[in-house]
Structures are given as structure tokens and as C-alpha cells.
Coordinates of N, CA and C in Angstrom, one line a residue:
X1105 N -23.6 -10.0 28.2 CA -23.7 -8.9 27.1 C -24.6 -9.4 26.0
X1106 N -25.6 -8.1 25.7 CA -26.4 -9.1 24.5 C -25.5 -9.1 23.3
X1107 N -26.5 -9.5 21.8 CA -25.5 -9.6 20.8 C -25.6 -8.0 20.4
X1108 N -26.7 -7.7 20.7 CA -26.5 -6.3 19.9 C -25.5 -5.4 20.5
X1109 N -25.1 -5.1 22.0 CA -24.1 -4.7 22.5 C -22.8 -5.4 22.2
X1110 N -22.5 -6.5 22.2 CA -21.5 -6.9 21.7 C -20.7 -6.7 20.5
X1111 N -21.9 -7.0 19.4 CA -21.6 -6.3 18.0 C -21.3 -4.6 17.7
X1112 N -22.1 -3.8 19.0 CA -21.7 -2.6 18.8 C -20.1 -2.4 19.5
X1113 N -20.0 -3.5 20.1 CA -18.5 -3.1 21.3 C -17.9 -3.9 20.0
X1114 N -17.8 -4.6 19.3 CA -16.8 -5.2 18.1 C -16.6 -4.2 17.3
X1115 N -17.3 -3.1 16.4 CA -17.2 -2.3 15.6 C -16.2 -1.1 16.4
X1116 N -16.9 -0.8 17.6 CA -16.6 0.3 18.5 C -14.6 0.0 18.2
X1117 N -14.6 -1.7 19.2 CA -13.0 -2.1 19.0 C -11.9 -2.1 17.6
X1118 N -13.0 -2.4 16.6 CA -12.0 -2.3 15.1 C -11.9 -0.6 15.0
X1119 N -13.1 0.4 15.4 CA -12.7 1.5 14.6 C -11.6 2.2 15.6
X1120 N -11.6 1.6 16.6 CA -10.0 2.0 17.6 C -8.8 1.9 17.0
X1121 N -8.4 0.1 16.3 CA -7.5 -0.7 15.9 C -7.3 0.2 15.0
X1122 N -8.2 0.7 13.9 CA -7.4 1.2 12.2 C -7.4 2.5 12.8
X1123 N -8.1 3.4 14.0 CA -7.6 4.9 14.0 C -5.9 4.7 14.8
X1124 N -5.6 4.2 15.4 CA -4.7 4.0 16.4 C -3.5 3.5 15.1
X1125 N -3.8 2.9 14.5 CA -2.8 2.5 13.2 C -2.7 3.4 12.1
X1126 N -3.6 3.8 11.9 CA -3.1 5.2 11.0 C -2.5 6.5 11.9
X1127 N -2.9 6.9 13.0 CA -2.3 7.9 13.9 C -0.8 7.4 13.8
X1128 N -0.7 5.9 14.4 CA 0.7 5.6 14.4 C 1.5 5.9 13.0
X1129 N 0.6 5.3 11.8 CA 1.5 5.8 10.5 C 2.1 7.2 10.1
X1130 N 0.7 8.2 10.2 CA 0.8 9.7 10.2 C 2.3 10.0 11.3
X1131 N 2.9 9.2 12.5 CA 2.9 9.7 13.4 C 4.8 9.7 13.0
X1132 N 4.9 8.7 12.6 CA 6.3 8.0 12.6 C 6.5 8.2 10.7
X1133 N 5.9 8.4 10.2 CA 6.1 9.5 8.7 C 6.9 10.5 8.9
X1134 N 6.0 11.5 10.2 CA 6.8 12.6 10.3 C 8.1 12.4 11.0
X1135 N 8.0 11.3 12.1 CA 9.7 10.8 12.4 C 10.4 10.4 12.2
X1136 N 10.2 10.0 10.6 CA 11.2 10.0 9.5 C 11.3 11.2 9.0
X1137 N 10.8 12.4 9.1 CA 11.1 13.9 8.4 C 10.0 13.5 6.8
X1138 N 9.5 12.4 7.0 CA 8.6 12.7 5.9 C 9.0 12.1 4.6
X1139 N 9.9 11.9 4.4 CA 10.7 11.5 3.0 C 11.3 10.3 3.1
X1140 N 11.9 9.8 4.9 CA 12.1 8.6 5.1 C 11.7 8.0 6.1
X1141 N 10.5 8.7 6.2 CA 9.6 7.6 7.3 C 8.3 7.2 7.0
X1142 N 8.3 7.8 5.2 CA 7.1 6.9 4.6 C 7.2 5.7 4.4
X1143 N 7.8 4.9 3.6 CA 8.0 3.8 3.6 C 8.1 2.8 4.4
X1144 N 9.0 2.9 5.4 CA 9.1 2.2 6.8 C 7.8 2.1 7.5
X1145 N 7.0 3.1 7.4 CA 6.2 3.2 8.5 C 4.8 2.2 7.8
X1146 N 4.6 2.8 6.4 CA 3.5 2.2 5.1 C 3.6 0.7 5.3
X1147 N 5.1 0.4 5.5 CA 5.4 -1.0 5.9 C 4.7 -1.9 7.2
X1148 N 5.3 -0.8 7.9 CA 5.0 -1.9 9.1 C 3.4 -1.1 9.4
X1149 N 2.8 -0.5 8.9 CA 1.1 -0.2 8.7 C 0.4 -2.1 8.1
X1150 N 1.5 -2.1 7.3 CA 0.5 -3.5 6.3 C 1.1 -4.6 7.0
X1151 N 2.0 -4.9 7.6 CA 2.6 -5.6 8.8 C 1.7 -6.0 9.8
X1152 N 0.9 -5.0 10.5 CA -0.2 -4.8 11.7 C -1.3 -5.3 10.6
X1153 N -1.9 -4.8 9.4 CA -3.0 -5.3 8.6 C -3.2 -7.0 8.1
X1154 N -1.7 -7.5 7.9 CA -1.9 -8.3 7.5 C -2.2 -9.6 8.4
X1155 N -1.7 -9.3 9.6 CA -1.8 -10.3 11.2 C -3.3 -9.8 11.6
X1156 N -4.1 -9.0 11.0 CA -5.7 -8.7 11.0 C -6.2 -9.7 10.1
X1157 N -5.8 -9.6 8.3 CA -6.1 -10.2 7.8 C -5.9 -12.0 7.5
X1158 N -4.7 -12.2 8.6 CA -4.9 -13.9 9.0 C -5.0 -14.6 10.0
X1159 N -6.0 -13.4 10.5 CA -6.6 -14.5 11.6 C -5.8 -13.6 13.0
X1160 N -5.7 -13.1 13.0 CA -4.8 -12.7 14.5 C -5.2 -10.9 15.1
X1161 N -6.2 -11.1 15.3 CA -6.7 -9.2 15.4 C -6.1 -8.6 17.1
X1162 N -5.8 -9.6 17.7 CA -5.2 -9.4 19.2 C -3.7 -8.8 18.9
X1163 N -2.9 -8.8 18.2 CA -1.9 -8.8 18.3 C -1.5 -7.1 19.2
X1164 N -0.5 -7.3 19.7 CA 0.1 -6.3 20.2 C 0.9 -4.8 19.1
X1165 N -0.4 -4.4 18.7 CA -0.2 -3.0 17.6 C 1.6 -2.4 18.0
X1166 N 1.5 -1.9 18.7 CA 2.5 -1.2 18.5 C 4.0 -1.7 18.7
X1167 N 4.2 -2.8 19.8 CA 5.8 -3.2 19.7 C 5.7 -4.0 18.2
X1168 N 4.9 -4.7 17.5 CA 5.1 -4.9 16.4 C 5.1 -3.5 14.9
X1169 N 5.0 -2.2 14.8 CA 4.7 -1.5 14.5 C 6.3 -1.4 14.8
X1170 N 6.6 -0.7 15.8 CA 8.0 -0.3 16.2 C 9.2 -1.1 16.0
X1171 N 9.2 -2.2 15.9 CA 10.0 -3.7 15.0 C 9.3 -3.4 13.9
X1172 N 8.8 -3.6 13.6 CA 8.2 -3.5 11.5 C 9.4 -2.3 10.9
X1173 N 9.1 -1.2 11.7 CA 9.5 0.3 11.5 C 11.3 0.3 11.9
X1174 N 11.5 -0.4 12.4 CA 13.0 0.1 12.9 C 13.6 -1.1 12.0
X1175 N 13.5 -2.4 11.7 CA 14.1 -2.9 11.2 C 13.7 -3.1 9.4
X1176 N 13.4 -2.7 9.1 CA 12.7 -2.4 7.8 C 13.3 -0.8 7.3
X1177 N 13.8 0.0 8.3 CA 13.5 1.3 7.7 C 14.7 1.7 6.6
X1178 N 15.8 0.9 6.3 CA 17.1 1.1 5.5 C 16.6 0.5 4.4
X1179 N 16.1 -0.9 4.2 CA 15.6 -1.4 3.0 C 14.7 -0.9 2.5
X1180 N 13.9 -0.5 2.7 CA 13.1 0.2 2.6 C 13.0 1.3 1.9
X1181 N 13.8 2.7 2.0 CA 13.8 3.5 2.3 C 14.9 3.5 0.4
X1182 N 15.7 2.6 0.8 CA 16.3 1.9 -0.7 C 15.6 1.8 -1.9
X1183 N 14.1 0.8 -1.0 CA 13.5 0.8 -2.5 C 12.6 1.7 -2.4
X1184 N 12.4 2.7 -1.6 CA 11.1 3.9 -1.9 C 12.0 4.9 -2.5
X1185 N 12.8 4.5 -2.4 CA 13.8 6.1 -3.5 C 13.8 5.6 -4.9
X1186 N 14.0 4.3 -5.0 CA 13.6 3.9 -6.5 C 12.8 3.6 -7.0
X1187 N 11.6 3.6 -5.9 CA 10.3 4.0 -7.0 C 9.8 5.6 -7.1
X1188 N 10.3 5.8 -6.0 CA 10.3 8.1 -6.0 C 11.1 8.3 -7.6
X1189 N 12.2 7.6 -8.0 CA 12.5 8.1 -9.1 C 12.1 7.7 -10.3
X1190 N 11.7 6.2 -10.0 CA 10.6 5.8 -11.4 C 9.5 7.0 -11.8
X1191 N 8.9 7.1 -10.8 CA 7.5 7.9 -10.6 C 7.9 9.1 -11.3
X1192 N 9.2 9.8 -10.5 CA 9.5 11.3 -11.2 C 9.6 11.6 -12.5
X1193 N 10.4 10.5 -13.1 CA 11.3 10.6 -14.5 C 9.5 10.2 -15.2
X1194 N 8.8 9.4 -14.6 CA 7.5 9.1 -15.6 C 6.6 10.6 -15.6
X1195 N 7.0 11.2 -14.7 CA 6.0 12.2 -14.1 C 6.7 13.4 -15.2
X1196 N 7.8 13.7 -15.1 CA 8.5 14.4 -15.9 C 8.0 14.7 -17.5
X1197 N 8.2 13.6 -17.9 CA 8.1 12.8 -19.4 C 6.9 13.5 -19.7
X1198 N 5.6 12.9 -18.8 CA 4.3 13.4 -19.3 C 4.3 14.7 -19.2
X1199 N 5.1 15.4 -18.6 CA 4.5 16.8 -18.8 C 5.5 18.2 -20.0
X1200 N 6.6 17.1 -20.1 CA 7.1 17.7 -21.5 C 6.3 16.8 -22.5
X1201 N 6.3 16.3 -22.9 CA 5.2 15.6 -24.0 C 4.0 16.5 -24.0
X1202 N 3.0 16.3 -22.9 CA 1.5 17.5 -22.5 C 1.7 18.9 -23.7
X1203 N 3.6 19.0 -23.8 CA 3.5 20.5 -24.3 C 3.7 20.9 -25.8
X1204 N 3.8 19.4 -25.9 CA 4.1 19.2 -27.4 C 2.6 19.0 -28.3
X1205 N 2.8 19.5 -29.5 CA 1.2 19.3 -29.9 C 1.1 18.5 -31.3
X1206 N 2.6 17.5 -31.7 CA 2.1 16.2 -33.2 C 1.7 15.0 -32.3
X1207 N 1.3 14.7 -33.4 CA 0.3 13.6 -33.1 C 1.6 12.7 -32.5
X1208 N 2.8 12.1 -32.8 CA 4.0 11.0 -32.5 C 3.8 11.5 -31.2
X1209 N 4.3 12.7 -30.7 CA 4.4 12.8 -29.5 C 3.1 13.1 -28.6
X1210 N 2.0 12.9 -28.9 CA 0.7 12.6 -28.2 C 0.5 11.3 -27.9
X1211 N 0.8 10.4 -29.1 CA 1.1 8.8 -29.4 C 1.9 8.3 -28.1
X1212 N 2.8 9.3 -27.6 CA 4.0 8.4 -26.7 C 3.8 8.7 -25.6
X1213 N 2.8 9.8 -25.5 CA 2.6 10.5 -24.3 C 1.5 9.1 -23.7
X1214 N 0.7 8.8 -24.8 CA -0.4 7.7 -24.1 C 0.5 6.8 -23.3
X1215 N 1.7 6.4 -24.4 CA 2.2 5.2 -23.7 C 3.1 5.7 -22.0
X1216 N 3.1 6.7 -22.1 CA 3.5 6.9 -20.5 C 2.7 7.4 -19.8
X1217 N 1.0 7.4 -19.9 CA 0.2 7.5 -19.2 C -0.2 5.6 -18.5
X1218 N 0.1 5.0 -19.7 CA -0.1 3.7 -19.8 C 1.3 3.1 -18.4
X1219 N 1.9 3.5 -18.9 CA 3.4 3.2 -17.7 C 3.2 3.5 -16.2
X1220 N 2.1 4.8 -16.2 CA 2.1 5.7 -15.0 C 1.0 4.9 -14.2
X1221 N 0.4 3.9 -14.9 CA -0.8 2.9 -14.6 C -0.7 2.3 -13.8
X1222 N 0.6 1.2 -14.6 CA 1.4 -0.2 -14.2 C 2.3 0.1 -12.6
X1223 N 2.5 1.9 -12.6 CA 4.0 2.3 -11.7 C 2.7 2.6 -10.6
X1224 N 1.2 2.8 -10.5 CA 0.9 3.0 -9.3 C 0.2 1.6 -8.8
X1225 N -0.1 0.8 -9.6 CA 0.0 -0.7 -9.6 C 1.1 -1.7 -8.9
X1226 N 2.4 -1.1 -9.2 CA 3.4 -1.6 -8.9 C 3.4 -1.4 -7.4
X1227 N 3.1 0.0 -6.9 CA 3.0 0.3 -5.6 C 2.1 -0.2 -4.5
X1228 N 1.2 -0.2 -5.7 CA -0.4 -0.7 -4.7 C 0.2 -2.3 -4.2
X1229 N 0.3 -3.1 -4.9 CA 0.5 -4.4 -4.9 C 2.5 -4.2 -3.8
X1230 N 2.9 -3.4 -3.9 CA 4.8 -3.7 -3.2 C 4.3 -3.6 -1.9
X1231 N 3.5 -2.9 -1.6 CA 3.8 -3.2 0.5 C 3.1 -4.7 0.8
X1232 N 2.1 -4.9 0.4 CA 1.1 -6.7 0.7 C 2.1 -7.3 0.3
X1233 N 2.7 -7.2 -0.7 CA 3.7 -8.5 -1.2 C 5.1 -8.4 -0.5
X1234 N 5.7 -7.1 0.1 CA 6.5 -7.1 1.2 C 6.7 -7.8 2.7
X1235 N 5.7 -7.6 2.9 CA 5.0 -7.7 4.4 C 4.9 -9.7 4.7
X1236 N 4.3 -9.8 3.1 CA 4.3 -11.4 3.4 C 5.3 -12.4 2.8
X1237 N 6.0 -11.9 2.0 CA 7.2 -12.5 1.3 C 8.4 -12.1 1.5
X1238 N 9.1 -13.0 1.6 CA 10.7 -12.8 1.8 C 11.2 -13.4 0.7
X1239 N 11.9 -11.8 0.0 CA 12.0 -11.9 -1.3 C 13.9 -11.1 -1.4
X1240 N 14.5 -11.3 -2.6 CA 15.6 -10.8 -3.3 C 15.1 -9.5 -3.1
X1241 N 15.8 -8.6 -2.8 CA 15.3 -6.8 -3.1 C 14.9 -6.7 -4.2
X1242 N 15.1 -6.7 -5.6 CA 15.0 -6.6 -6.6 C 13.4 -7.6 -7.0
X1243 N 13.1 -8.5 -6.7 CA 11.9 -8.9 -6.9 C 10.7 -8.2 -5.9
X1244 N 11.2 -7.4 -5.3 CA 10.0 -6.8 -4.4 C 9.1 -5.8 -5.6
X1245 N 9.7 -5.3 -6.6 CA 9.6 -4.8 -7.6 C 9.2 -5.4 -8.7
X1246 N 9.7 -6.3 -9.0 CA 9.2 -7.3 -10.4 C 8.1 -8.1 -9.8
X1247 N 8.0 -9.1 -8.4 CA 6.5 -9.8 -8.4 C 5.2 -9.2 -7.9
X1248 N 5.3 -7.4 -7.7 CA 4.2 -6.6 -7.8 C 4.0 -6.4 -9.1
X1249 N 4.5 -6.1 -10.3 CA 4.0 -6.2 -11.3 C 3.5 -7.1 -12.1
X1250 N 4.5 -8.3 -12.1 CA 3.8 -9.9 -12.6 C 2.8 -9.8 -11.8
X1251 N 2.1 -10.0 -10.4 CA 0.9 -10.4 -10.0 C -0.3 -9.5 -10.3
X1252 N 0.1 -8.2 -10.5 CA -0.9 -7.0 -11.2 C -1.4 -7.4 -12.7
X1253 N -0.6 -7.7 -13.5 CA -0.7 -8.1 -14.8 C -1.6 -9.4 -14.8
X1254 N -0.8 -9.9 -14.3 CA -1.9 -12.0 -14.5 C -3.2 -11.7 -13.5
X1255 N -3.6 -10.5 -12.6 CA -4.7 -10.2 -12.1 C -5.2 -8.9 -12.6
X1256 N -5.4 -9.0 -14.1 CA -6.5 -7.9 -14.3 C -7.1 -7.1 -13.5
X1257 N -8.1 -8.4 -13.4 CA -9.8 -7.6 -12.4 C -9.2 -7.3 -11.1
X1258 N -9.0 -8.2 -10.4 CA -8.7 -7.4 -8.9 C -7.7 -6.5 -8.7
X1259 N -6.5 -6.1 -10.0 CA -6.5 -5.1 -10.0 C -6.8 -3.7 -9.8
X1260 N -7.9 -3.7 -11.3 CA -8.6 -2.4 -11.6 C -9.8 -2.1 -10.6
X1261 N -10.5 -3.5 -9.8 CA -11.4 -3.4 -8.6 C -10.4 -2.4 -7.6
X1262 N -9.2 -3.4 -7.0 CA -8.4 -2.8 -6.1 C -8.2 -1.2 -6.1
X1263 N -8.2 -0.8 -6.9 CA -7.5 0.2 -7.4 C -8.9 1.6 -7.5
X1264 N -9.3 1.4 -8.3 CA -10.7 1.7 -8.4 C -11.4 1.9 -7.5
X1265 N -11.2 0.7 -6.5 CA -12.6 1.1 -5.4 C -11.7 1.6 -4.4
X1266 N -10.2 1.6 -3.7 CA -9.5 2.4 -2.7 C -9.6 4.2 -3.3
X1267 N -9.2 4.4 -4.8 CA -9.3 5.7 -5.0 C -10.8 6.6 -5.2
X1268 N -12.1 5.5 -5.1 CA -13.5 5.9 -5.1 C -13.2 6.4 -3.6
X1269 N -13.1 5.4 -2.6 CA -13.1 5.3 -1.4 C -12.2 6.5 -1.2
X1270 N -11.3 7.1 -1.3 CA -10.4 8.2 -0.6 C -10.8 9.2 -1.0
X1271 N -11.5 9.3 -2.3 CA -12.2 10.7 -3.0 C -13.5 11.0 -2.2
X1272 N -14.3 10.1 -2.6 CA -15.3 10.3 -1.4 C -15.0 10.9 -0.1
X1273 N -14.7 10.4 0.6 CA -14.2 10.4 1.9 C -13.2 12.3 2.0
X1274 N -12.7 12.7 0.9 CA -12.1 13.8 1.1 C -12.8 14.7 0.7
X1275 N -14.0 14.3 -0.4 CA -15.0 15.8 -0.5 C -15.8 15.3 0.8
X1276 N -16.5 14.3 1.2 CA -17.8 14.7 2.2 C -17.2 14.9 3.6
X1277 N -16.1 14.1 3.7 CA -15.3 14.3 5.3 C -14.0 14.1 5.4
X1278 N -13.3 15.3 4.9 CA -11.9 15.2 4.9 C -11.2 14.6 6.3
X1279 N -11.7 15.0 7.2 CA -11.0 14.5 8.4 C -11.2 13.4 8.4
X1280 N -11.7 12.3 8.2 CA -11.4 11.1 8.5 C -10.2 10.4 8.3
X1281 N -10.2 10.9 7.0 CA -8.2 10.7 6.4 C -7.0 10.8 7.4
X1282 N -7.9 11.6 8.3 CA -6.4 11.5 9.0 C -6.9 10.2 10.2
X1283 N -8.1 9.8 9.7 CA -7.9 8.7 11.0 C -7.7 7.3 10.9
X1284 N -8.5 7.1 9.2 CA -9.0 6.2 8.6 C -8.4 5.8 6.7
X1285 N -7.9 6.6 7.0 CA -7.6 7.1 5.0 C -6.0 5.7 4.6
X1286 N -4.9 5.9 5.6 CA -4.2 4.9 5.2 C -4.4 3.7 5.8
X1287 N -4.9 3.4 7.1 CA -4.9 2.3 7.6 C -6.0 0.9 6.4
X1288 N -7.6 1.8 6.5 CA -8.3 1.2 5.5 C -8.1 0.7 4.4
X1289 N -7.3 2.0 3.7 CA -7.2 1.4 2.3 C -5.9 0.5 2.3
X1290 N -4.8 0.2 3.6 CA -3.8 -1.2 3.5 C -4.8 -1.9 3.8
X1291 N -5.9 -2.2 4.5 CA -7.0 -3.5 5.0 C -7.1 -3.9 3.9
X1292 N -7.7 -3.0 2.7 CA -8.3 -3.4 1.1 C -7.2 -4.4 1.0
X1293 N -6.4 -3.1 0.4 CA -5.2 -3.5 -0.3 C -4.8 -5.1 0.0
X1294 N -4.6 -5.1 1.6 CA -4.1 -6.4 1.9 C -4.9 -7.5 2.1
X1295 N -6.0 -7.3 1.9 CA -7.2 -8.1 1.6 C -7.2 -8.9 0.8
X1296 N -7.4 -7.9 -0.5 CA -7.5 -8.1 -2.1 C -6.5 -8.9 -2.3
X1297 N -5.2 -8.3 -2.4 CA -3.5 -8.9 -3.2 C -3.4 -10.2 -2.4
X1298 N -3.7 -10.4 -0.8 CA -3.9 -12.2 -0.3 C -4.5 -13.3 -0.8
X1299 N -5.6 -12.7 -1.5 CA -6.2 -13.7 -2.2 C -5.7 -14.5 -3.1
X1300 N -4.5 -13.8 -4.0 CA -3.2 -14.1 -5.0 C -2.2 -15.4 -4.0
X1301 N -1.6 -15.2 -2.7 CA -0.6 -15.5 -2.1 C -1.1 -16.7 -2.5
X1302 N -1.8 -17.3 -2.1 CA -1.9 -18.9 -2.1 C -0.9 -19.9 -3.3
X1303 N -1.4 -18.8 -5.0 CA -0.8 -19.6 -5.6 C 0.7 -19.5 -6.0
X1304 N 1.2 -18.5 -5.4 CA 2.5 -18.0 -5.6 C 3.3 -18.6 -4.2
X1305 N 2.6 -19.0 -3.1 CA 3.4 -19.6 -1.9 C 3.6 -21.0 -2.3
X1306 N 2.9 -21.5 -3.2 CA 3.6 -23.1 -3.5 C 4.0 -22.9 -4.9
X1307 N 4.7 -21.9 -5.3 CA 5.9 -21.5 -6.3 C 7.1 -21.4 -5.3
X1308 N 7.1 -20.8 -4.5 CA 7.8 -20.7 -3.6 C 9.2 -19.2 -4.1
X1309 N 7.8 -18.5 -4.4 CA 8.4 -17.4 -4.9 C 9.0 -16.2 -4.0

């Protein structure tokens, strides 16, 4: 095989791996009914991403996918309702505030725009840091925020260039999202937030 065929059969094989992994995500979302088979599933999505991102791209996608998903899906599902209610009560806030028109309560409205920042930060950074740490439940939540914080830049990069990437992607070719939209942006995600692990695995956090 030449290299140029080869190189086309490598790209050909990755754009299988992340459609076949987002179908799976899309797929077992809805067999959670949607409300509890996001999390589980989001999970064991960055599970399959992160045995990509260290070195292991053979792995057997889906019995790992279906262990990710089945034993994960209670804890889980625990802490996705507590960040569903963070998000709500922040989401709430801003839009009684929105309706108010002195300045104090414009003032405080910033600072829970400022909150609503850190809470999709907190999210961005909770599945990568799930997937590779074995943590107290309660820290699954606190060392996505510490590592967001002490990482500015690859924050606002992370963050910035996943929601460039999905805006694009939904004005010029909405369908791809359904093939490409969650798997990709866990590749970033889990990409980016690894680069962090190193110094927090010899904390032994």
C-alpha cells in the first residue's frame, strides 16, 4: 500500500471511530430517556476518547462503551442532577435580574453571568477529569474548577475554540453534529484538560 493510500485509509479509519462514537453516544442518551442517559453515556464517550488520547486507538469501542455506560450510570447520573440544578438556579437568577432595570441589580446580574462562566467550565473540564481520576464524588466537582482557574489560557482556548467549532459546523453543515459534534469536541476537550494531568498525578489528587 502506498503512503498516500494508507494515509487516506488512516483518516478514512478515524472518521469511522468518532462517527461510530458519537452514534453510540446519541444512541444510549436516548436509552437513558434523555435525562439519564446523558451523563452515563458523555462518560463513557470520554472513556473511549481518552484510551485514543493515550496511545491506544485499537481498543474495542463498544464493550468498553457498554461497561463505561452501565457501571458509571448511578454515579453519575447523581452528579448530573447536581450540576442540572446548579445551572438552573444560575439560569433562573439571570433572568429575574434581566428584568430588573437599577444599576445594583445589573451589578449582580454581571456577577452571575461571571458564575455561569466558571459552571460551564466546571462541566467542560468534569467528564476528562472523571474518566482519568479516581476521585471522592464531591471532588469530581471542586478539581474541575481548581484546574479551570490555575489554567486560564487553555481554558478560554478550550472553550472558545470547541464552541467556534460547533457554531460553525451548525450554520454551514448542521448534520454533521449528529456524527461528529460530541465525539470531537470530547477529543479537544480530552486532549486539552490531559495536558494538566501530569502535574496533579504526582499530587496524587
Amino acid at each position: 500500500m502506498t503512503s498516500i493510500a494508507q494515509g487516506y485509509y488512516t483518516i478514512a479509519v478515524w472518521i469511522t471511530r468518532f462517527a461510530y462514537v458519537n452514534i453510540l453516544w446519541v444512541a444510549f442518551t436516548i436509552l437513558g430517556l434523555g435525562i439519564f442517559g446523558f451523563m452515563p453515556a458523555t462518560v463513557a464517550m470520554f472513556a473511549i476518547v481518552r484510551k485514543w488520547n493515550i496511545g491506544d486507538p485499537d481498543i474495542a469501542i463498544f464493550p468498553l462503551f457498554w461497561k463505561t455506560y452501565r457501571q458509571e450510570f448511578l454515579k453519575t447520573n447523581g452528579l448530573g442532577l447536581l450540576l442540572a440544578a446548579i445551572g438552573y438556579l444560575l439560569t433562573i437568577e439571570f433572568q429575574i435580574l434581566g428584568t430588573q432595570t437599577s444599576l445594583i441589580y445589573q451589578m449582580v446580574q454581571f456577577s452571575v453571568v461571571v458564575m455561569l462562566i466558571l459552571f460551564v467550565m466546571v462541566v467542560a473540564y468534569f467528564f476528562p477529569i472523571y474518566v482519568h481520576f479516581n476521585l471522592k464524588t464531591m471532588d469530581y466537582i471542586k478539581w474541575p474548577f481548581i484546574i479551570g482557574i490555575i489554567h486560564p489560557i487553555l481554558t478560554v482556548v478550550l472553550l472558545v475554540g470547541v464552541g467556534l467549532l460547533l457554531s460553525i459546523t451548525f450554520y454551514l453543515l448542521p448534520a454533521l453534529l449528529f456524527l461528529f459534534g460530541g465525539s470531537v469536541s470530547a477529543y479537544i476537550l480530552m486532549w486539552g484538560v490531559s495536558k494538566t494531568f501530569a502535574k496533579y498525578e504526582a499530587r496524587n489528587i
